[in-house]
Short mmCIF file of C-alpha atoms in Angstrom, two decimals:
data_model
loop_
_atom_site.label_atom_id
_atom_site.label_comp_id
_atom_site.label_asym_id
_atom_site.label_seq_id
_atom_site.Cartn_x
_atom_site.Cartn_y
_atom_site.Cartn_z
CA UNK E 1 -15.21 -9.26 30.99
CA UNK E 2 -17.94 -9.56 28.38
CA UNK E 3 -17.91 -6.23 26.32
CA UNK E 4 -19.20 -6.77 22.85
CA UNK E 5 -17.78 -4.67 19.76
CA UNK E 6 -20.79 -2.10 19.00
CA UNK E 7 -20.83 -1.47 23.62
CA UNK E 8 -17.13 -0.95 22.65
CA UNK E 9 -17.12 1.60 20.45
CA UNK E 10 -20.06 3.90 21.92
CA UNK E 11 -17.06 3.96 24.53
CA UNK E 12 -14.34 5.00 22.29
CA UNK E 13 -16.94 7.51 20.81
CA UNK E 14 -17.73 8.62 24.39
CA UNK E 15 -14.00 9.95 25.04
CA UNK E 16 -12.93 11.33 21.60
CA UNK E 17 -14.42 14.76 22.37
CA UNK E 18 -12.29 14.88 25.61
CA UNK E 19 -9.30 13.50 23.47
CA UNK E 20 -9.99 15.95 20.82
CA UNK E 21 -9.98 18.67 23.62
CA UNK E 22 -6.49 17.39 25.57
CA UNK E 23 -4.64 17.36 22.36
CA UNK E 24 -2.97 20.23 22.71
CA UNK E 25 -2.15 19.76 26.20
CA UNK E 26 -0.85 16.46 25.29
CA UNK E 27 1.57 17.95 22.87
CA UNK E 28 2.76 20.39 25.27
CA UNK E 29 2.93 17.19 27.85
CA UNK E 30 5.51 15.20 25.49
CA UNK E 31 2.56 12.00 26.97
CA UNK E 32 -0.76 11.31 26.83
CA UNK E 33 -2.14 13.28 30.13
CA UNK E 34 -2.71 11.17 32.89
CA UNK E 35 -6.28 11.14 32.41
CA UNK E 36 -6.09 9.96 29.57
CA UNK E 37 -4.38 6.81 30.44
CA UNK E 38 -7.31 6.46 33.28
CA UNK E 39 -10.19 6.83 30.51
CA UNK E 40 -8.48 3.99 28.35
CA UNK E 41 -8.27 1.39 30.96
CA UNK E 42 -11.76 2.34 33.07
CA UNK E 43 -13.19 2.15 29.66
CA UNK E 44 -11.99 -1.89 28.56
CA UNK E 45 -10.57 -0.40 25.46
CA UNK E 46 -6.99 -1.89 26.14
CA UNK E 47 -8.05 -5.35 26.83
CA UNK E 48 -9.28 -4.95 23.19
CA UNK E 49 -7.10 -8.26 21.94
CA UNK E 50 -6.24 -9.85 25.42
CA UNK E 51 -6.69 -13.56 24.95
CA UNK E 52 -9.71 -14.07 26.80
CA UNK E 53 -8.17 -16.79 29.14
CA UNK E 54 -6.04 -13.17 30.73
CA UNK E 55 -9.87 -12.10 31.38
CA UNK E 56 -9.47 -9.85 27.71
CA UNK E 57 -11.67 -8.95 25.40
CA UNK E 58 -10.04 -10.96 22.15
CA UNK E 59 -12.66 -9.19 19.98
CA UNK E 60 -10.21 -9.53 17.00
CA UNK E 61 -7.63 -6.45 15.13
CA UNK E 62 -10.13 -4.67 12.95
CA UNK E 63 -11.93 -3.53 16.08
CA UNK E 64 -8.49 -2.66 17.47
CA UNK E 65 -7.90 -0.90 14.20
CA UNK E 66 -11.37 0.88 14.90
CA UNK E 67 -10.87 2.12 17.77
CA UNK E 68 -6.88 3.48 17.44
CA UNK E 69 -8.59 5.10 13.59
CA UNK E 70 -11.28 7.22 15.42
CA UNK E 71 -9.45 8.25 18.44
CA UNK E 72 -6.33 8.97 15.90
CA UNK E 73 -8.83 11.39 13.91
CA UNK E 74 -9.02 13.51 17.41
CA UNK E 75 -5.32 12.99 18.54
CA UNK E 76 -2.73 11.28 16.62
CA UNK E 77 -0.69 10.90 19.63
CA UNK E 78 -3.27 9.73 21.47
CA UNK E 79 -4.00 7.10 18.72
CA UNK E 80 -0.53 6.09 18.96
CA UNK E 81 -0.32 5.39 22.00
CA UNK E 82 -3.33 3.52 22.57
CA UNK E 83 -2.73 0.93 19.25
CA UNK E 84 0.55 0.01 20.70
CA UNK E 85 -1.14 -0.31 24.55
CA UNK E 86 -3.95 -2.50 23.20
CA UNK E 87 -0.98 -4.38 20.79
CA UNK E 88 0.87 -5.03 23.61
CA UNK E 89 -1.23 -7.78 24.47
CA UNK E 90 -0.99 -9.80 21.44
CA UNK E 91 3.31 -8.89 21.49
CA UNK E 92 3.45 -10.04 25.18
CA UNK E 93 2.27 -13.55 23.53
CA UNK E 94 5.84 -13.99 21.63
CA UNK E 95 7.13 -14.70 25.41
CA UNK E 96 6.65 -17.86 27.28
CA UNK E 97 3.31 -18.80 28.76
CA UNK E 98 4.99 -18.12 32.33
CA UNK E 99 6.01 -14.32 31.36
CA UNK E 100 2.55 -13.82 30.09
CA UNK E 101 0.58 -15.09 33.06
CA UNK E 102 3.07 -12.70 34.89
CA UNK E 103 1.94 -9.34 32.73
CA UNK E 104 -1.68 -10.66 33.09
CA UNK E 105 -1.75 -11.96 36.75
CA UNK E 106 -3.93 -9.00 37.96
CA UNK E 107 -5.31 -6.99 35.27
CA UNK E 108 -6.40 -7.85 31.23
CA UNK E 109 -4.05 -5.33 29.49
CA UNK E 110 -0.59 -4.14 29.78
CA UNK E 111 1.00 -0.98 29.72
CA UNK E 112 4.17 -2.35 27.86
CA UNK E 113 7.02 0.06 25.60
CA UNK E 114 9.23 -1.30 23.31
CA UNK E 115 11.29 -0.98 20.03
CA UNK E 116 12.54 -3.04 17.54
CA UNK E 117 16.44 -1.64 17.77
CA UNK E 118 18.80 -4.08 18.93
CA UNK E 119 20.60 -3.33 22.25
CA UNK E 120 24.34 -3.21 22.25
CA UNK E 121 25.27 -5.59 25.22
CA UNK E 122 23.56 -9.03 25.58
CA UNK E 123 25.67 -11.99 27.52
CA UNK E 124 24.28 -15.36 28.33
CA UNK E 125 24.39 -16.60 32.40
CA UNK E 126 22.90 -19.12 34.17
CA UNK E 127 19.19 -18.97 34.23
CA UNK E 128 18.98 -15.94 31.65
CA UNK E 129 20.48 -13.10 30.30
CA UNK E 130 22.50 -9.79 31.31
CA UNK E 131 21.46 -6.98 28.82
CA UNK E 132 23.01 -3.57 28.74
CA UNK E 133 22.32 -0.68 26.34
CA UNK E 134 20.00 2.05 25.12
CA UNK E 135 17.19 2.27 22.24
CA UNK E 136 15.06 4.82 21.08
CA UNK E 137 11.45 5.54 20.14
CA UNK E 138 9.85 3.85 23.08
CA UNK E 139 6.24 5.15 22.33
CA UNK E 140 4.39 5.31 25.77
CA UNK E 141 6.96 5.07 27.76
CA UNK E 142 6.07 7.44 30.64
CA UNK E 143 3.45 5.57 31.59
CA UNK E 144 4.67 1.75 30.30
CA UNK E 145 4.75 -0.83 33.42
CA UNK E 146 6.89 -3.19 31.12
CA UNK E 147 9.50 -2.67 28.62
CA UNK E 148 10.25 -4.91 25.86
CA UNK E 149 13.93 -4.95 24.27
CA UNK E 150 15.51 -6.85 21.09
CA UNK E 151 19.31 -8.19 21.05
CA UNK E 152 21.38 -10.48 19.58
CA UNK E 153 23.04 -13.76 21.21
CA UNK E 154 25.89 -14.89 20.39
CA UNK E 155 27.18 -17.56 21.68
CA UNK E 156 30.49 -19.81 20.32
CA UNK E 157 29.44 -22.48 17.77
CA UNK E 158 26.47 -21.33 17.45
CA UNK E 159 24.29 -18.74 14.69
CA UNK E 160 23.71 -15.33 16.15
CA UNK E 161 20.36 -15.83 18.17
CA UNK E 162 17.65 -12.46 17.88
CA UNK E 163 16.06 -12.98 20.97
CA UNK E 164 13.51 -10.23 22.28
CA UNK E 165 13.53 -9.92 26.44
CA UNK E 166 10.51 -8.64 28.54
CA UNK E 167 11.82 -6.13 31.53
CA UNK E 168 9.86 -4.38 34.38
CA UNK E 169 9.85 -0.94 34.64
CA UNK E 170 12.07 -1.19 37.59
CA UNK E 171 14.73 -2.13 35.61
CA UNK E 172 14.72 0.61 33.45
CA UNK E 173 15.63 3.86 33.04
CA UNK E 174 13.48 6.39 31.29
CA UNK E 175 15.79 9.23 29.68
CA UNK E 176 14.12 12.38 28.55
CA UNK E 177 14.78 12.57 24.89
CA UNK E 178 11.88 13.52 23.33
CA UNK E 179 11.71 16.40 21.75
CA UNK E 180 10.51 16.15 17.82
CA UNK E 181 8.41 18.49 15.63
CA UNK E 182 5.45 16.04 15.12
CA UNK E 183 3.91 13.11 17.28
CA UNK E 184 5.19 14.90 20.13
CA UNK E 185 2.54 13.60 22.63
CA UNK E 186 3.35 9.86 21.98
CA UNK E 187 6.46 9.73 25.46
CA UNK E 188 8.36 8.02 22.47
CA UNK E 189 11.56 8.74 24.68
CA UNK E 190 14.90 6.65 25.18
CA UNK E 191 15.29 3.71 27.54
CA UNK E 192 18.52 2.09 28.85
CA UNK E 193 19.08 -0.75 30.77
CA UNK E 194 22.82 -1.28 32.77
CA UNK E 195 23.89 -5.39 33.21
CA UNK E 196 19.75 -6.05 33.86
CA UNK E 197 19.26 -10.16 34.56
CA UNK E 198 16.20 -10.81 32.67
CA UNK E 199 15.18 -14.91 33.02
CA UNK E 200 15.29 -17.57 30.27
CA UNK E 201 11.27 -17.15 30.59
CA UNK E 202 11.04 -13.44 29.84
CA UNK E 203 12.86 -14.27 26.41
CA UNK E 204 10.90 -14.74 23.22
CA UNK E 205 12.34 -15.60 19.57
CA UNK E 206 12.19 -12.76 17.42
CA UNK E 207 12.89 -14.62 14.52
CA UNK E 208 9.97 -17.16 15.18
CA UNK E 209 7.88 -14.41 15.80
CA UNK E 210 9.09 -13.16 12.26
CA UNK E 211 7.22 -16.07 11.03
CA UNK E 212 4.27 -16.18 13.94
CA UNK E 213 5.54 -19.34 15.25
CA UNK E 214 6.92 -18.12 18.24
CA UNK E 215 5.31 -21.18 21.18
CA UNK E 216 4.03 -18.49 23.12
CA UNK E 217 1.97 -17.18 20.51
CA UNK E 218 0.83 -20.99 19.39
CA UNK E 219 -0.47 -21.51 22.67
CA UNK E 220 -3.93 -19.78 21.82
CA UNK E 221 -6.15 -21.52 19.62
CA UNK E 222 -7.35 -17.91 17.90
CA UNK E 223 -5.06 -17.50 14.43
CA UNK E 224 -4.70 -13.88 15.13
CA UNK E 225 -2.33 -14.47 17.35
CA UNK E 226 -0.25 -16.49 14.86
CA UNK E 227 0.51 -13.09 12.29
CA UNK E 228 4.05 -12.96 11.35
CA UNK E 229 5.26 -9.60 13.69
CA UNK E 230 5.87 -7.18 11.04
CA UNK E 231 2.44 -7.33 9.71
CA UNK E 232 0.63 -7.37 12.68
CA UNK E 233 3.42 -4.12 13.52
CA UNK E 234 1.58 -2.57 10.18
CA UNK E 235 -1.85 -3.13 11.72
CA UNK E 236 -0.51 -0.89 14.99
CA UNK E 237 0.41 1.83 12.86
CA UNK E 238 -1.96 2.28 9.74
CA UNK E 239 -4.99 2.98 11.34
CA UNK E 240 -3.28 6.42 12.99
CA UNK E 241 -2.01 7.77 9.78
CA UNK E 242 -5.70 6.93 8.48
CA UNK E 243 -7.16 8.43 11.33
CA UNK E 244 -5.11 11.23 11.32
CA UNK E 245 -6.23 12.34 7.94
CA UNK E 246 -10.13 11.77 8.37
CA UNK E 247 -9.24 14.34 11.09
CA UNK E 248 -6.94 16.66 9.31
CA UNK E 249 -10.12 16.72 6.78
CA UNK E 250 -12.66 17.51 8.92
CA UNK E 251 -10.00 20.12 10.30
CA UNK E 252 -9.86 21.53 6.82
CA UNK E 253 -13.19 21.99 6.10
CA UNK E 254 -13.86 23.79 9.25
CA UNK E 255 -10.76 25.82 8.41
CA UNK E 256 -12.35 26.27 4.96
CA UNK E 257 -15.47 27.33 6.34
CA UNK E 258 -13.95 29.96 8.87
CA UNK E 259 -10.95 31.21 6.33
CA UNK E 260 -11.53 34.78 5.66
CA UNK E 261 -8.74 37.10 3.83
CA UNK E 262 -6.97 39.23 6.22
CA UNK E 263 -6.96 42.02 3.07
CA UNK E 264 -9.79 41.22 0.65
CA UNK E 265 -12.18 40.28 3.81
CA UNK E 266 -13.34 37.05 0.77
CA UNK E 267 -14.59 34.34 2.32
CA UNK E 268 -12.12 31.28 1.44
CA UNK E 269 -15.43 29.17 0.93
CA UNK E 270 -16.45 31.18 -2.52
CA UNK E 271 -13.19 30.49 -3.62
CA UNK E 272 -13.32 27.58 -7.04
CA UNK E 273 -9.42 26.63 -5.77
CA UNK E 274 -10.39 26.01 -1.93
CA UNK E 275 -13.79 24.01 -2.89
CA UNK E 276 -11.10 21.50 -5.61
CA UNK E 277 -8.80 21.47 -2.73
CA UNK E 278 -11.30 20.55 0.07
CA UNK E 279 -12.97 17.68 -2.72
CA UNK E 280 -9.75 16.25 -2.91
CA UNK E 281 -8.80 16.04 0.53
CA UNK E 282 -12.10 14.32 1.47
CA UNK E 283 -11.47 11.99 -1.47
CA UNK E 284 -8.28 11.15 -0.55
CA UNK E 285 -9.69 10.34 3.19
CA UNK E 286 -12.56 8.36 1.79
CA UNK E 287 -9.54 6.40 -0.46
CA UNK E 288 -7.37 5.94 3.02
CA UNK E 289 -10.40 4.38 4.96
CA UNK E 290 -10.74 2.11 1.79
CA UNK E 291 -7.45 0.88 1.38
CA UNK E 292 -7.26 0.26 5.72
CA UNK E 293 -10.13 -1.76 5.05
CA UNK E 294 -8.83 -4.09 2.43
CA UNK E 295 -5.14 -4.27 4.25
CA UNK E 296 -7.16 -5.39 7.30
CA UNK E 297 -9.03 -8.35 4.68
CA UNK E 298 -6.37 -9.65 3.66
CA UNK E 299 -4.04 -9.30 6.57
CA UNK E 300 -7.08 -10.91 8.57
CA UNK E 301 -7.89 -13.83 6.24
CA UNK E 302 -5.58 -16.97 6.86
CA UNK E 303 -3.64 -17.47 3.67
CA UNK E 304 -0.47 -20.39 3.66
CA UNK E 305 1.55 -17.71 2.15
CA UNK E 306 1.14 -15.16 5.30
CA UNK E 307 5.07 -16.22 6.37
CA UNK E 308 6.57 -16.31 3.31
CA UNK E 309 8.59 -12.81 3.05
CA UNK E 310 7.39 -11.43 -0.26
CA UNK E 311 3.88 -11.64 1.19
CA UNK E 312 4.74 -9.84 4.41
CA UNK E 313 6.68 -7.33 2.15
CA UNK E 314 3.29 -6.55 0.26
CA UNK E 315 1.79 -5.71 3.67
CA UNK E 316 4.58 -3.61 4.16
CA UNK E 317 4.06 -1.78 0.78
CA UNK E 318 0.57 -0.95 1.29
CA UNK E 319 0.93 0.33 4.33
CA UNK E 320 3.75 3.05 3.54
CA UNK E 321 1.19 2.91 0.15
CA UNK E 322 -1.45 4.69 2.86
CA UNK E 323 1.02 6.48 4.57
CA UNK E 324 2.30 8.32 1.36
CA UNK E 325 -1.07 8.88 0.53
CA UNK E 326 -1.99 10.66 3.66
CA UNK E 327 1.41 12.57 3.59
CA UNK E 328 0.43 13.88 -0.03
CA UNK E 329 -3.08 14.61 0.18
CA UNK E 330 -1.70 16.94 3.61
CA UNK E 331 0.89 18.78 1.73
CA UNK E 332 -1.85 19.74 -0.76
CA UNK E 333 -4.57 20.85 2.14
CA UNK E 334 -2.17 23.26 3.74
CA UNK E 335 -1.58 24.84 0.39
CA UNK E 336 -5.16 26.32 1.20
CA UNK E 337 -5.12 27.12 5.24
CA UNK E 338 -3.43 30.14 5.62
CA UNK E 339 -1.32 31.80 8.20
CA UNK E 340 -3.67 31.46 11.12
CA UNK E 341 -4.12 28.01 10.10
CA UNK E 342 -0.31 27.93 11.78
CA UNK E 343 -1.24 28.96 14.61
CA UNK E 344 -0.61 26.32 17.78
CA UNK E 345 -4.58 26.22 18.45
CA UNK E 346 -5.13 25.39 14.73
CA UNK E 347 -5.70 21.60 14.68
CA UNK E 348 -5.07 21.55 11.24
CA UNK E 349 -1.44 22.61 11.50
CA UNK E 350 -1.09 19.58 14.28
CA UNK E 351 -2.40 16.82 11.90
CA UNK E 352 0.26 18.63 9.30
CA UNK E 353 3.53 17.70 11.43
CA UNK E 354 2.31 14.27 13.19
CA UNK E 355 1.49 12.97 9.34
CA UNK E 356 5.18 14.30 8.37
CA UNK E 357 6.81 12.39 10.90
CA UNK E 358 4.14 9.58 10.72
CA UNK E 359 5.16 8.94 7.03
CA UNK E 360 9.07 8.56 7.94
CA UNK E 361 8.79 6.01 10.36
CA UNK E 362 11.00 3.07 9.64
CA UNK E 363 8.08 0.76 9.19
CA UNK E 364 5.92 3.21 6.84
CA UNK E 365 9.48 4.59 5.18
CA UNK E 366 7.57 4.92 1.02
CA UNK E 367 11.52 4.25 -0.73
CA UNK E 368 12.42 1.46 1.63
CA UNK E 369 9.48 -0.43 1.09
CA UNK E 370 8.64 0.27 -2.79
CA UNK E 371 12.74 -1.07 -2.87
CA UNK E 372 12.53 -4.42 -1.38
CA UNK E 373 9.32 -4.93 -3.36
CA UNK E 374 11.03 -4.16 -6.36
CA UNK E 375 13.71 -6.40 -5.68
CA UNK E 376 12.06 -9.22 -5.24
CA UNK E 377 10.02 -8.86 -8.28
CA UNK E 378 13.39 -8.53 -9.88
CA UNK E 379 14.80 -11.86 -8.20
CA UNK E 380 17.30 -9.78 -6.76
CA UNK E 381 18.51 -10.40 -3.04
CA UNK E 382 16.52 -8.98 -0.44
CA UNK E 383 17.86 -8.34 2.68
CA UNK E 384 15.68 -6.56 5.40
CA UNK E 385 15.78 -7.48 8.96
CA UNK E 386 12.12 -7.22 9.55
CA UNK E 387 10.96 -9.71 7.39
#
């Protein structure tokens, strides 16, 4: 496969009006709609940062963060999803070089869940692991072939081991949990697993991969692949939220444009407090796209201090930084929308509740990360399992 980035995008630019269109349906779904899932593999876009020796694209993560940024500013959900599809690829690589030839043996991208949540039950045997347990937020989960799960060994004499383990979707079972006021399109549902064996080779070290020294991601020459996780994890999720509020933009000025007072019949338009509004909002998406841009340069540029945890604690920062920023310059569009702009065929009101729950996710949490920042530049312990 020999796609290069600008035959890329006309493809992702190709399918956001039908993305755009499904969004609602996809909402009412819980998933991304079957066809969906058809248009992003027929189209190459999930083989986005394969390692070309799985027959991938390995075009690099600011295309990735392209392509999840525009489709996010038609369908968050459907943004979600895809970052953490075309991610999957470059996670699969914390494994061993046997479990990834396995995911890649007949196709170059994988359809793989996962969370970061430890699972309750994790024994050592012969040959592997038994796992047993339950974890939530499994983003694409209805339609995931693999399922990745984190755990704890612990084994007599020895530290407590954070392993992660790579399971078929055979092994799993999918519980239908999600229900949730925003994001709702994303199949983010619970996942359980009952005394699963899961092989010595399907295990990859989570702490390693902390550091992006796991040896299945040292294997390929391309230093991309050698991030330290939670970064990278940043780069999956900061191009939605700045998607998301390009597209909540453009949804306002249309809204802005159609507005008209159900009593004084005055076009919102005319109005000196909707034109302030509507500058600000387009600001504030101009600022977004500005700040992805510079997280991607310096996540992107190879730095000796990318493993050291105050550096991946920065990352961390600026991306609930964006997320905030999104979250705020939201709250202060919908001031301006309406009641119709409430209604469930209003896009606007759509970008309004996937941004809200967007913003609280554990990785993009504003208090949490500001904190640990603080600490540190306090020299006070830090303590936060992700880094």
């Amino acid at each position: 496969m020999d796609i290069t980035r600008t035959e890329l995008m006309d493809r992702v630019h190709a399918l956001v009006p039908a993305f755009a269109e499904r969004a609602q349906k996809t909402e009412e779904n819980r998933a991304p709609l079957d066809e969906t899932i058809t248009d992003l593999i027929d189209s190459g876009i999930l083989a986005t940062l394969t390692p070309k020796e799985y027959g991938g694209l390995e075009l690099g993560l600011d295309v990735a963060a392209e392509i999840v940024r525009t489709i996010s500013a038609a369908c968050p959900s459907t943004g979600w999803v895809t970052s953490f599809y075309i991610g999957a690829a470059w996670r699969v690589n914390i494994f061993t070089e046997q479990a990834q030839r396995e995911v890649f043996a007949d196709k170059p991208y994988t359809l793989t869940a996962g969370t970061a949540a430890p699972l309750g039950q994790v024994q050592k045997v012969d040959g592997g692991y038994r796992i047993t347990g339950q974890t939530a937020w499994n983003s694409g989960s209805v339609h995931a072939e693999w399922f990745t799960f984190a755990g704890v060994v612990f084994e007599e004499g020895s530290a407590p081991t954070p392993l992660w383990f790579l399971v078929p979707r055979e092994d799993v079972k999918i519980l239908d949990t999600w229900y949730i006021a925003g994001m709702s399109g994303t199949g983010s549902n619970d996942i359980s697993v009952d005394d699963v064996f899961v092989p010595d080779y399907r295990t990859g070290p989570f702490a390693l991969a902390l550091a992006g020294t796991a040896p299945g991601q040292l294997i390929h020459p391309n230093p991309m692949y050698h991030l330290p996780f939670l970064p990278f994890a940043m780069a999956e999720v900061t191009p939605v939220v700045v998607g998301a509020l390009r597209g909540a933009a453009d949804a306002f000025v249309q809204r802005t444009k159609d507005r008209q007072g159900t009593i004084s019949q005055e076009k919102a338009s005319g109005k000196q407090a909707a034109q302030m509004r509507l500058g600000r909002a387009l600001a504030a998406a101009d600022a977004a796209e500005t700040l992805l841009d510079a997280f991607f340069e310096r996540l992107t540029a190879q730095r000796p201090e990318q493993s050291d945890p105050r550096d991946r604690a920065e990352m961390k920062l600026k991306a609930a930084y964006l997320a905030d920023l999104a979250r705020n310059a939201l709250n202060d569009m919908v001031r301006g929308i309406g009641g119709d702009g409430y209604r469930t065929s209003a896009p606007i009101q759509r970008f309004f509740r996937d941004l809200s729950v967007l913003s609280v996710h554990a990785f993009l949490d504003i208090d949490t990360a500001s904190e640990t920042i603080g600490r540190f530049t306090l020299d006070l312990p830090v303590a936060d399992p992700l880094l």
